Each structure stands twice: as C-alpha cells, then as structure tokens.
C-alpha cells in the first residue's frame, strides 16, 4: 500500500469510517518524498530508538521502521487504531501507544521501550501543540536529536538570531539546550487536508553543555521572559517591571556589564543575557 497516495488514503480512511479532526492538527502527508526525506535527515540506524508523535495513518512510521532499531509512535486519536493495525502490518519493530504525548512520563517510557538504544525523536508534529511538545521533549533531557516538521513561522522563531523580528524567549530556550538547523520547506499541497501555512523540517541536536556557564538557569529564563514580555520597552523598564527590581538597580547592572542602559532585549545574544543574569544574581543575593 502507498501510504502517501491521495486516492489510497481516501479509500483507506473511508473503509474505517475515519473523519479528520482539525483540533488534533490532522494533516496527513500525500507526497512520498516528504516522509522519506524527514526519516533520512533523522540520522537513524539499528542502534537508535525513535519516538514518533502522531503517526496518523503511518506513512512516516513506515519509513522510520525501515531505518531504526525500534519505533514508538504515540497517537492521541484512538479511531486511528484499526487503520494503523492495517497499515503497519509487517513493521515488527513498531509499537503504537494510544494517548496524549503531553501526559507521558518520557524518561520512564524511553527507559522501558528503548533499552540499549540511542533515543531520538522524529515526527510531523500536530501544529496546535508544537510549543508544549517541544518544551516537554527538551526538558525531558532524553533525546539526542529531534527532527520534526512544524509550521514555518515557528521554525523561524526557534532558529532566529538576535535583532530579528522572529527572535524571542522560546527560540532562546531551544537554543540554550540544542543546536538548531532549518532543513527544508514543505508546501501545503503535500498534505490532506491542506493546511493554510507552509511547513518546515528542523533538526535540534542536544548540546553536551549549555553554550555559556551561568550562575542560575531558572533566573536566566525569568530574565529572558521579562525582556520579551515587553519587547518594545527598554531592557531597564522590562526587567524592572518583570522582576520587581528598581530601575536604578537594573541600570547599574547593565552599565557594570558594559551595556547601553537604553538597550532593548531583542538585540542581546544568549551570552549577553547570561552575563546580565549573573550580575542580577549577585545583586539579588547581596540584598538577602
Ligand atoms: N504522521 C502523520 C503524517 O505525517 O501524515 C500525521 C501527522 S498529523 C500533522 C499529527 C498527528 O498527531 C495526528 O495523527 C494527530 O491525531 C496526532 N496528535 C495530535 N495531538 C496529539 C497528542 N497530544 N499526542 C499524540 N498525538 C497527537
């Protein structure tokens, strides 16, 4: 069966009485080159265990199964169970778990399903939960690589550089934990139903250690969020409001680290945020 042939997909889904759910981000691939190329880019071999989120009817799952040691596919929509039972016949190394990926204990799951294998993620993500899913995957600390298709706008935000309109707190969070790469775009015409937006495949590779060593990672992300919550304001105003500190105190910290007190957070790199956070840390702890 060709799992990306439009007519075959229609016939398969009609046979099982399946109806697409918009709220579950169900846009299935109908161009064979796409799942093949995504799986190719994921860097798989028999030593790797792949977590797939949202197998749909299994077109990417099949490609992952050919290349990896083991595949675990987590699918929220139980109505796809009989479909996947049919399409994944013969994919012996695939296990399908029906449930919400956001409700899984990922470290426990990885330990149980991928013993002795290098865990990675490869998926065409449901776009409505991209940010919480990527956050959970990164925070789990389990995965060497995450190769995913997401909305192009979100891909650009994740990989953005300082001083660009796309640059923000979520991109900095991802870049703190991972090296980020944009791989290729996929047009709406490659899906059924067609989404309104272009998609992009990205690869995130876990860093051995953060790009800079700082004093307090939790404070660093409070600083970053405060800076971007009010990105039109100067950093002094944004940090003073977001962290409940006096403007003079924040200004002193910036000047101490050699920054113009009128600077905006959106032009600062992760190293700059880390340096400012270290100074704020000293200030906060000196006040205690
Ligand atoms: N992999 C298939 C493909 O490329 O054609 C389908 C991808 S479709 C964009 C997203 C899939 O994720 C759907 O099958 C949807 O039911 C599933 N899904 C949505 N939310 C989910 C969640 N929270 N946990 C697990 N699967 C989810």
mmCIF file of C-alpha atoms and ligand atoms in Angstrom:
data_model
loop_
_atom_site.group_PDB
_atom_site.id
_atom_site.type_symbol
_atom_site.label_atom_id
_atom_site.label_comp_id
_atom_site.label_asym_id
_atom_site.label_seq_id
_atom_site.Cartn_x
_atom_site.Cartn_y
_atom_site.Cartn_z
ATOM 1 C CA UNK A 1 0.000 0.000 0.000
ATOM 2 C CA UNK A 2 1.237 3.521 -0.820
ATOM 3 C CA UNK A 3 0.574 5.473 2.344
ATOM 4 C CA UNK A 4 1.030 8.797 0.599
ATOM 5 C CA UNK A 5 -1.221 8.158 -2.414
ATOM 6 C CA UNK A 6 -4.182 10.525 -2.149
ATOM 7 C CA UNK A 7 -6.760 8.049 -3.538
ATOM 8 C CA UNK A 8 -5.485 5.169 -1.419
ATOM 9 C CA UNK A 9 -5.577 7.341 1.715
ATOM 10 C CA UNK A 10 -9.159 8.397 0.972
ATOM 11 C CA UNK A 11 -10.223 4.787 0.362
ATOM 12 C CA UNK A 12 -8.414 3.529 3.479
ATOM 13 C CA UNK A 13 -9.950 6.195 5.716
ATOM 14 C CA UNK A 14 -13.434 5.741 4.228
ATOM 15 C CA UNK A 15 -13.184 1.961 4.819
ATOM 16 C CA UNK A 16 -12.558 2.658 8.517
ATOM 17 C CA UNK A 17 -15.112 5.492 8.784
ATOM 18 C CA UNK A 18 -12.360 7.935 9.810
ATOM 19 C CA UNK A 19 -13.056 11.680 9.995
ATOM 20 C CA UNK A 20 -10.275 14.300 10.144
ATOM 21 C CA UNK A 21 -10.057 16.341 13.323
ATOM 22 C CA UNK A 22 -8.876 19.930 12.973
ATOM 23 C CA UNK A 23 -8.367 20.287 16.719
ATOM 24 C CA UNK A 24 -5.887 17.371 16.654
ATOM 25 C CA UNK A 25 -3.867 19.037 13.885
ATOM 26 C CA UNK A 26 -4.569 16.171 11.468
ATOM 27 C CA UNK A 27 -2.937 17.000 8.133
ATOM 28 C CA UNK A 28 -1.612 13.790 6.615
ATOM 29 C CA UNK A 29 1.226 13.682 4.078
ATOM 30 C CA UNK A 30 0.397 12.841 0.470
ATOM 31 C CA UNK A 31 3.854 13.270 -1.125
ATOM 32 C CA UNK A 32 6.132 10.232 -0.826
ATOM 33 C CA UNK A 33 9.375 12.239 -0.885
ATOM 34 C CA UNK A 34 8.494 14.063 2.349
ATOM 35 C CA UNK A 35 8.379 11.206 4.909
ATOM 36 C CA UNK A 36 11.375 9.621 3.157
ATOM 37 C CA UNK A 37 13.435 12.780 3.450
ATOM 38 C CA UNK A 38 12.381 13.500 7.045
ATOM 39 C CA UNK A 39 13.388 9.955 8.057
ATOM 40 C CA UNK A 40 16.690 10.311 6.129
ATOM 41 C CA UNK A 41 17.501 13.543 7.990
ATOM 42 C CA UNK A 42 16.819 11.951 11.397
ATOM 43 C CA UNK A 43 20.152 10.045 11.314
ATOM 44 C CA UNK A 44 18.771 6.583 12.059
ATOM 45 C CA UNK A 45 20.277 3.100 12.196
ATOM 46 C CA UNK A 46 19.672 -0.082 14.199
ATOM 47 C CA UNK A 47 21.303 1.453 17.311
ATOM 48 C CA UNK A 48 18.613 4.153 17.505
ATOM 49 C CA UNK A 49 15.156 4.135 19.140
ATOM 50 C CA UNK A 50 12.735 6.683 17.631
ATOM 51 C CA UNK A 51 9.821 8.329 19.384
ATOM 52 C CA UNK A 52 7.244 9.468 16.844
ATOM 53 C CA UNK A 53 4.437 11.774 17.910
ATOM 54 C CA UNK A 54 1.220 11.393 15.928
ATOM 55 C CA UNK A 55 1.713 8.597 13.361
ATOM 56 C CA UNK A 56 -1.618 9.402 11.678
ATOM 57 C CA UNK A 57 -2.014 6.584 9.134
ATOM 58 C CA UNK A 58 1.665 5.624 9.466
ATOM 59 C CA UNK A 59 3.462 6.976 6.369
ATOM 60 C CA UNK A 60 6.409 8.376 8.350
ATOM 61 C CA UNK A 61 6.243 5.467 10.814
ATOM 62 C CA UNK A 62 6.889 3.037 7.971
ATOM 63 C CA UNK A 63 9.998 4.984 6.886
ATOM 64 C CA UNK A 64 11.266 5.128 10.479
ATOM 65 C CA UNK A 65 10.661 1.401 10.907
ATOM 66 C CA UNK A 66 12.903 0.633 7.881
ATOM 67 C CA UNK A 67 15.818 2.607 9.300
ATOM 68 C CA UNK A 68 15.727 2.440 13.136
ATOM 69 C CA UNK A 69 16.198 -0.304 15.731
ATOM 70 C CA UNK A 70 12.837 0.419 17.335
ATOM 71 C CA UNK A 71 9.957 2.893 16.834
ATOM 72 C CA UNK A 72 7.492 4.025 19.476
ATOM 73 C CA UNK A 73 4.596 6.005 17.985
ATOM 74 C CA UNK A 74 2.306 7.877 20.379
ATOM 75 C CA UNK A 75 -1.102 8.711 18.865
ATOM 76 C CA UNK A 76 -3.901 10.547 20.653
ATOM 77 C CA UNK A 77 -6.695 9.605 18.239
ATOM 78 C CA UNK A 78 -7.922 6.103 19.076
ATOM 79 C CA UNK A 79 -10.052 5.997 15.940
ATOM 80 C CA UNK A 80 -6.759 5.506 14.029
ATOM 81 C CA UNK A 81 -6.162 2.186 15.824
ATOM 82 C CA UNK A 82 -7.756 -0.093 13.160
ATOM 83 C CA UNK A 83 -6.140 1.987 10.392
ATOM 84 C CA UNK A 84 -2.662 1.619 11.885
ATOM 85 C CA UNK A 85 -3.254 -2.096 12.561
ATOM 86 C CA UNK A 86 -3.745 -2.446 8.798
ATOM 87 C CA UNK A 87 -1.023 -0.099 7.512
ATOM 88 C CA UNK A 88 1.742 -1.149 9.894
ATOM 89 C CA UNK A 89 1.325 -4.903 9.350
ATOM 90 C CA UNK A 90 4.843 -6.266 8.945
ATOM 91 C CA UNK A 91 6.561 -3.359 10.743
ATOM 92 C CA UNK A 92 7.757 -5.629 13.545
ATOM 93 C CA UNK A 93 9.883 -3.036 15.333
ATOM 94 C CA UNK A 94 6.989 -0.545 15.756
ATOM 95 C CA UNK A 95 4.983 -0.171 18.955
ATOM 96 C CA UNK A 96 1.951 2.148 18.964
ATOM 97 C CA UNK A 97 0.841 3.723 22.218
ATOM 98 C CA UNK A 98 -2.561 5.441 22.251
ATOM 99 C CA UNK A 99 -2.514 8.503 24.473
ATOM 100 C CA UNK A 100 -1.524 12.145 24.750
ATOM 101 C CA UNK A 101 2.233 12.656 24.377
ATOM 102 C CA UNK A 102 1.956 15.580 26.808
ATOM 103 C CA UNK A 103 0.762 13.224 29.539
ATOM 104 C CA UNK A 104 3.563 10.690 29.224
ATOM 105 C CA UNK A 105 6.450 10.191 31.631
ATOM 106 C CA UNK A 106 9.012 10.439 28.826
ATOM 107 C CA UNK A 107 12.150 9.359 30.763
ATOM 108 C CA UNK A 108 10.309 6.262 32.079
ATOM 109 C CA UNK A 109 8.935 5.453 28.629
ATOM 110 C CA UNK A 110 12.339 5.806 26.959
ATOM 111 C CA UNK A 111 13.950 3.589 29.592
ATOM 112 C CA UNK A 112 11.292 0.929 29.163
ATOM 113 C CA UNK A 113 10.980 0.902 25.349
ATOM 114 C CA UNK A 114 14.493 1.776 24.142
ATOM 115 C CA UNK A 115 16.918 -0.135 26.416
ATOM 116 C CA UNK A 116 20.437 -0.037 24.931
ATOM 117 C CA UNK A 117 19.347 2.268 22.077
ATOM 118 C CA UNK A 118 20.072 5.961 21.477
ATOM 119 C CA UNK A 119 16.732 7.796 21.849
ATOM 120 C CA UNK A 120 15.758 10.374 19.219
ATOM 121 C CA UNK A 121 12.503 11.976 18.092
ATOM 122 C CA UNK A 122 11.199 12.173 14.541
ATOM 123 C CA UNK A 123 7.704 13.428 13.750
ATOM 124 C CA UNK A 124 5.326 15.516 11.714
ATOM 125 C CA UNK A 125 4.028 17.350 14.770
ATOM 126 C CA UNK A 126 0.421 18.419 15.365
ATOM 127 C CA UNK A 127 0.878 22.191 14.926
ATOM 128 C CA UNK A 128 -1.505 23.266 17.682
ATOM 129 C CA UNK A 129 0.726 21.719 20.368
ATOM 130 C CA UNK A 130 4.168 22.336 18.858
ATOM 131 C CA UNK A 131 5.476 24.556 21.657
ATOM 132 C CA UNK A 132 4.368 22.425 24.645
ATOM 133 C CA UNK A 133 5.505 19.233 22.888
ATOM 134 C CA UNK A 134 8.967 20.607 22.034
ATOM 135 C CA UNK A 135 9.284 22.021 25.549
ATOM 136 C CA UNK A 136 8.429 18.639 27.092
ATOM 137 C CA UNK A 137 10.817 16.786 24.748
ATOM 138 C CA UNK A 138 13.709 19.153 25.502
ATOM 139 C CA UNK A 139 13.039 19.340 29.255
ATOM 140 C CA UNK A 140 12.929 15.525 29.483
ATOM 141 C CA UNK A 141 16.649 15.596 28.587
ATOM 142 C CA UNK A 142 16.234 12.153 26.969
ATOM 143 C CA UNK A 143 16.734 12.753 23.265
ATOM 144 C CA UNK A 144 19.981 13.153 21.307
ATOM 145 C CA UNK A 145 18.205 14.633 18.291
ATOM 146 C CA UNK A 146 14.741 15.938 17.487
ATOM 147 C CA UNK A 147 13.869 16.068 13.770
ATOM 148 C CA UNK A 148 10.388 17.491 13.289
ATOM 149 C CA UNK A 149 8.135 19.155 10.776
ATOM 150 C CA UNK A 150 6.433 22.236 12.192
ATOM 151 C CA UNK A 151 4.865 25.465 10.957
ATOM 152 C CA UNK A 152 7.428 27.606 9.088
ATOM 153 C CA UNK A 153 6.822 30.635 11.327
ATOM 154 C CA UNK A 154 7.574 28.600 14.452
ATOM 155 C CA UNK A 155 10.676 27.080 12.814
ATOM 156 C CA UNK A 156 11.970 30.568 12.090
ATOM 157 C CA UNK A 157 11.339 31.664 15.668
ATOM 158 C CA UNK A 158 13.194 28.642 17.033
ATOM 159 C CA UNK A 159 16.244 29.268 14.848
ATOM 160 C CA UNK A 160 16.193 33.103 14.951
ATOM 161 C CA UNK A 161 19.238 35.304 15.588
ATOM 162 C CA UNK A 162 19.357 38.387 17.848
ATOM 163 C CA UNK A 163 17.995 41.589 16.344
ATOM 164 C CA UNK A 164 15.474 39.874 14.043
ATOM 165 C CA UNK A 165 11.674 40.090 14.340
ATOM 166 C CA UNK A 166 11.460 36.317 14.900
ATOM 167 C CA UNK A 167 13.860 36.342 17.867
ATOM 168 C CA UNK A 168 12.234 35.644 21.236
ATOM 169 C CA UNK A 169 12.093 33.741 24.509
ATOM 170 C CA UNK A 170 11.099 30.345 23.063
ATOM 171 C CA UNK A 171 13.919 30.407 20.489
ATOM 172 C CA UNK A 172 16.398 31.256 23.229
ATOM 173 C CA UNK A 173 15.086 28.375 25.368
ATOM 174 C CA UNK A 174 15.552 25.909 22.497
ATOM 175 C CA UNK A 175 18.965 27.327 21.528
ATOM 176 C CA UNK A 176 20.144 27.121 25.129
ATOM 177 C CA UNK A 177 19.563 23.352 25.087
ATOM 178 C CA UNK A 178 20.119 22.447 21.415
ATOM 179 C CA UNK A 179 21.966 23.318 18.216
ATOM 180 C CA UNK A 180 19.224 24.275 15.748
ATOM 181 C CA UNK A 181 19.092 23.745 11.968
ATOM 182 C CA UNK A 182 16.460 24.552 9.356
ATOM 183 C CA UNK A 183 16.436 21.668 6.865
ATOM 184 C CA UNK A 184 13.741 22.197 4.203
ATOM 185 C CA UNK A 185 10.261 23.571 3.497
ATOM 186 C CA UNK A 186 7.175 21.549 2.582
ATOM 187 C CA UNK A 187 4.291 23.288 0.765
ATOM 188 C CA UNK A 188 0.595 22.889 1.756
ATOM 189 C CA UNK A 189 -0.019 20.870 -1.457
ATOM 190 C CA UNK A 190 1.818 17.892 0.156
ATOM 191 C CA UNK A 191 -0.987 17.281 2.710
ATOM 192 C CA UNK A 192 -4.602 16.223 3.015
ATOM 193 C CA UNK A 193 -6.409 18.302 4.103
ATOM 194 C CA UNK A 194 -4.114 21.132 3.004
ATOM 195 C CA UNK A 195 -3.005 23.427 5.845
ATOM 196 C CA UNK A 196 -3.070 27.201 5.292
ATOM 197 C CA UNK A 197 0.633 27.555 6.069
ATOM 198 C CA UNK A 198 3.970 26.298 4.746
ATOM 199 C CA UNK A 199 5.747 23.708 6.879
ATOM 200 C CA UNK A 200 9.451 23.418 7.678
ATOM 201 C CA UNK A 201 11.541 20.494 8.873
ATOM 202 C CA UNK A 202 14.071 21.369 11.578
ATOM 203 C CA UNK A 203 16.673 19.381 13.469
ATOM 204 C CA UNK A 204 17.573 20.061 17.105
ATOM 205 C CA UNK A 205 20.732 18.406 18.409
ATOM 206 C CA UNK A 206 21.131 18.296 22.175
ATOM 207 C CA UNK A 207 24.162 20.224 23.446
ATOM 208 C CA UNK A 208 26.585 18.396 25.743
ATOM 209 C CA UNK A 209 26.510 21.514 27.906
ATOM 210 C CA UNK A 210 24.874 24.934 27.737
ATOM 211 C CA UNK A 211 26.510 27.477 25.381
ATOM 212 C CA UNK A 212 27.658 29.537 28.394
ATOM 213 C CA UNK A 213 28.073 28.713 32.066
ATOM 214 C CA UNK A 214 25.889 30.908 34.271
ATOM 215 C CA UNK A 215 25.063 31.160 37.952
ATOM 216 C CA UNK A 216 21.330 30.433 37.860
ATOM 217 C CA UNK A 217 19.497 28.904 34.863
ATOM 218 C CA UNK A 218 15.999 29.484 36.306
ATOM 219 C CA UNK A 219 16.774 33.185 36.832
ATOM 220 C CA UNK A 220 18.226 33.392 33.297
ATOM 221 C CA UNK A 221 14.885 32.298 31.827
ATOM 222 C CA UNK A 222 12.954 34.675 34.115
ATOM 223 C CA UNK A 223 15.154 37.466 32.772
ATOM 224 C CA UNK A 224 14.637 36.374 29.160
ATOM 225 C CA UNK A 225 10.851 36.099 29.578
ATOM 226 C CA UNK A 226 10.715 39.508 31.275
ATOM 227 C CA UNK A 227 12.762 41.049 28.433
ATOM 228 C CA UNK A 228 10.477 39.665 25.703
ATOM 229 C CA UNK A 229 7.161 40.107 27.537
ATOM 230 C CA UNK A 230 7.613 43.803 26.896
ATOM 231 C CA UNK A 231 9.917 43.743 23.897
ATOM 232 C CA UNK A 232 9.097 47.290 22.784
ATOM 233 C CA UNK A 233 10.337 48.663 26.114
ATOM 234 C CA UNK A 234 13.955 49.268 27.024
ATOM 235 C CA UNK A 235 15.556 46.387 28.904
ATOM 236 C CA UNK A 236 15.731 48.529 32.051
ATOM 237 C CA UNK A 237 11.941 49.056 32.033
ATOM 238 C CA UNK A 238 11.131 45.474 31.014
ATOM 239 C CA UNK A 239 13.366 43.880 33.681
ATOM 240 C CA UNK A 240 12.354 46.322 36.360
ATOM 241 C CA UNK A 241 8.639 45.569 35.715
ATOM 242 C CA UNK A 242 9.093 41.828 35.132
ATOM 243 C CA UNK A 243 11.423 41.115 38.051
ATOM 244 C CA UNK A 244 10.142 43.703 40.533
ATOM 245 C CA UNK A 245 13.514 45.485 40.772
ATOM 246 C CA UNK A 246 14.240 49.214 40.914
ATOM 247 C CA UNK A 247 15.096 50.831 37.570
ATOM 248 C CA UNK A 248 18.315 52.317 39.025
ATOM 249 C CA UNK A 249 19.407 48.845 40.161
ATOM 250 C CA UNK A 250 18.828 47.317 36.711
ATOM 251 C CA UNK A 251 20.532 50.275 35.025
ATOM 252 C CA UNK A 252 23.562 49.851 37.287
ATOM 253 C CA UNK A 253 23.780 46.163 36.359
ATOM 254 C CA UNK A 254 23.677 46.949 32.622
ATOM 255 C CA UNK A 255 26.331 49.646 32.887
ATOM 256 C CA UNK A 256 28.537 47.361 35.000
ATOM 257 C CA UNK A 257 28.440 44.815 32.171
ATOM 258 C CA UNK A 258 29.153 47.467 29.530
ATOM 259 C CA UNK A 259 25.642 47.749 28.009
ATOM 260 C CA UNK A 260 23.909 50.957 26.949
ATOM 261 C CA UNK A 261 21.105 51.425 29.525
ATOM 262 C CA UNK A 262 18.702 52.252 26.659
ATOM 263 C CA UNK A 263 19.271 48.870 25.013
ATOM 264 C CA UNK A 264 16.365 46.533 24.163
ATOM 265 C CA UNK A 265 16.463 42.834 25.000
ATOM 266 C CA UNK A 266 15.782 41.771 21.409
ATOM 267 C CA UNK A 267 19.337 42.664 20.301
ATOM 268 C CA UNK A 268 21.071 40.617 23.006
ATOM 269 C CA UNK A 269 22.563 37.163 22.444
ATOM 270 C CA UNK A 270 22.321 34.319 24.943
ATOM 271 C CA UNK A 271 25.801 35.174 26.322
ATOM 272 C CA UNK A 272 24.670 38.754 26.994
ATOM 273 C CA UNK A 273 21.546 37.564 28.830
ATOM 274 C CA UNK A 274 23.696 35.188 30.856
ATOM 275 C CA UNK A 275 26.153 37.953 31.825
ATOM 276 C CA UNK A 276 23.292 40.271 32.875
ATOM 277 C CA UNK A 277 21.655 37.428 34.835
ATOM 278 C CA UNK A 278 24.900 36.707 36.711
ATOM 279 C CA UNK A 279 25.100 40.363 37.731
ATOM 280 C CA UNK A 280 21.420 40.404 38.781
ATOM 281 C CA UNK A 281 22.016 37.199 40.738
ATOM 282 C CA UNK A 282 24.821 38.881 42.701
ATOM 283 C CA UNK A 283 22.618 41.923 43.285
ATOM 284 C CA UNK A 284 19.605 39.869 44.461
ATOM 285 C CA UNK A 285 21.756 37.712 46.736
ATOM 286 C CA UNK A 286 23.641 40.696 48.149
ATOM 287 C CA UNK A 287 20.248 42.151 49.174
ATOM 288 C CA UNK A 288 19.218 38.982 51.023
HETATM 289 N N1 LIG B 1 2.485 11.447 10.856
HETATM 290 C C1 LIG B 1 1.325 11.647 10.040
HETATM 291 C C2 LIG B 1 1.705 12.247 8.700
HETATM 292 O O1 LIG B 1 2.820 12.804 8.631
HETATM 293 O O2 LIG B 1 0.946 12.142 7.754
HETATM 294 C C3 LIG B 1 0.288 12.515 10.748
HETATM 295 C C4 LIG B 1 0.763 13.865 11.232
HETATM 296 S S1 LIG B 1 -0.543 14.933 11.766
HETATM 297 C C5 LIG B 1 0.192 16.506 11.383
HETATM 298 C C6 LIG B 1 -0.433 14.962 13.555
HETATM 299 C C7 LIG B 1 -0.858 13.677 14.259
HETATM 300 O O3 LIG B 1 -0.680 13.883 15.673
HETATM 301 C C8 LIG B 1 -2.299 13.268 14.081
HETATM 302 O O4 LIG B 1 -2.359 11.890 13.793
HETATM 303 C C9 LIG B 1 -2.968 13.567 15.444
HETATM 304 O O5 LIG B 1 -4.062 12.723 15.739
HETATM 305 C C10 LIG B 1 -1.802 13.353 16.387
HETATM 306 N N2 LIG B 1 -1.889 14.087 17.665
HETATM 307 C C11 LIG B 1 -2.445 15.303 17.907
HETATM 308 N N3 LIG B 1 -2.258 15.682 19.178
HETATM 309 C C12 LIG B 1 -1.545 14.688 19.779
HETATM 310 C C13 LIG B 1 -1.051 14.486 21.098
HETATM 311 N N4 LIG B 1 -1.222 15.418 22.063
HETATM 312 N N5 LIG B 1 -0.383 13.335 21.377
HETATM 313 C C14 LIG B 1 -0.188 12.404 20.408
HETATM 314 N N6 LIG B 1 -0.636 12.537 19.138
HETATM 315 C C15 LIG B 1 -1.301 13.664 18.815
#
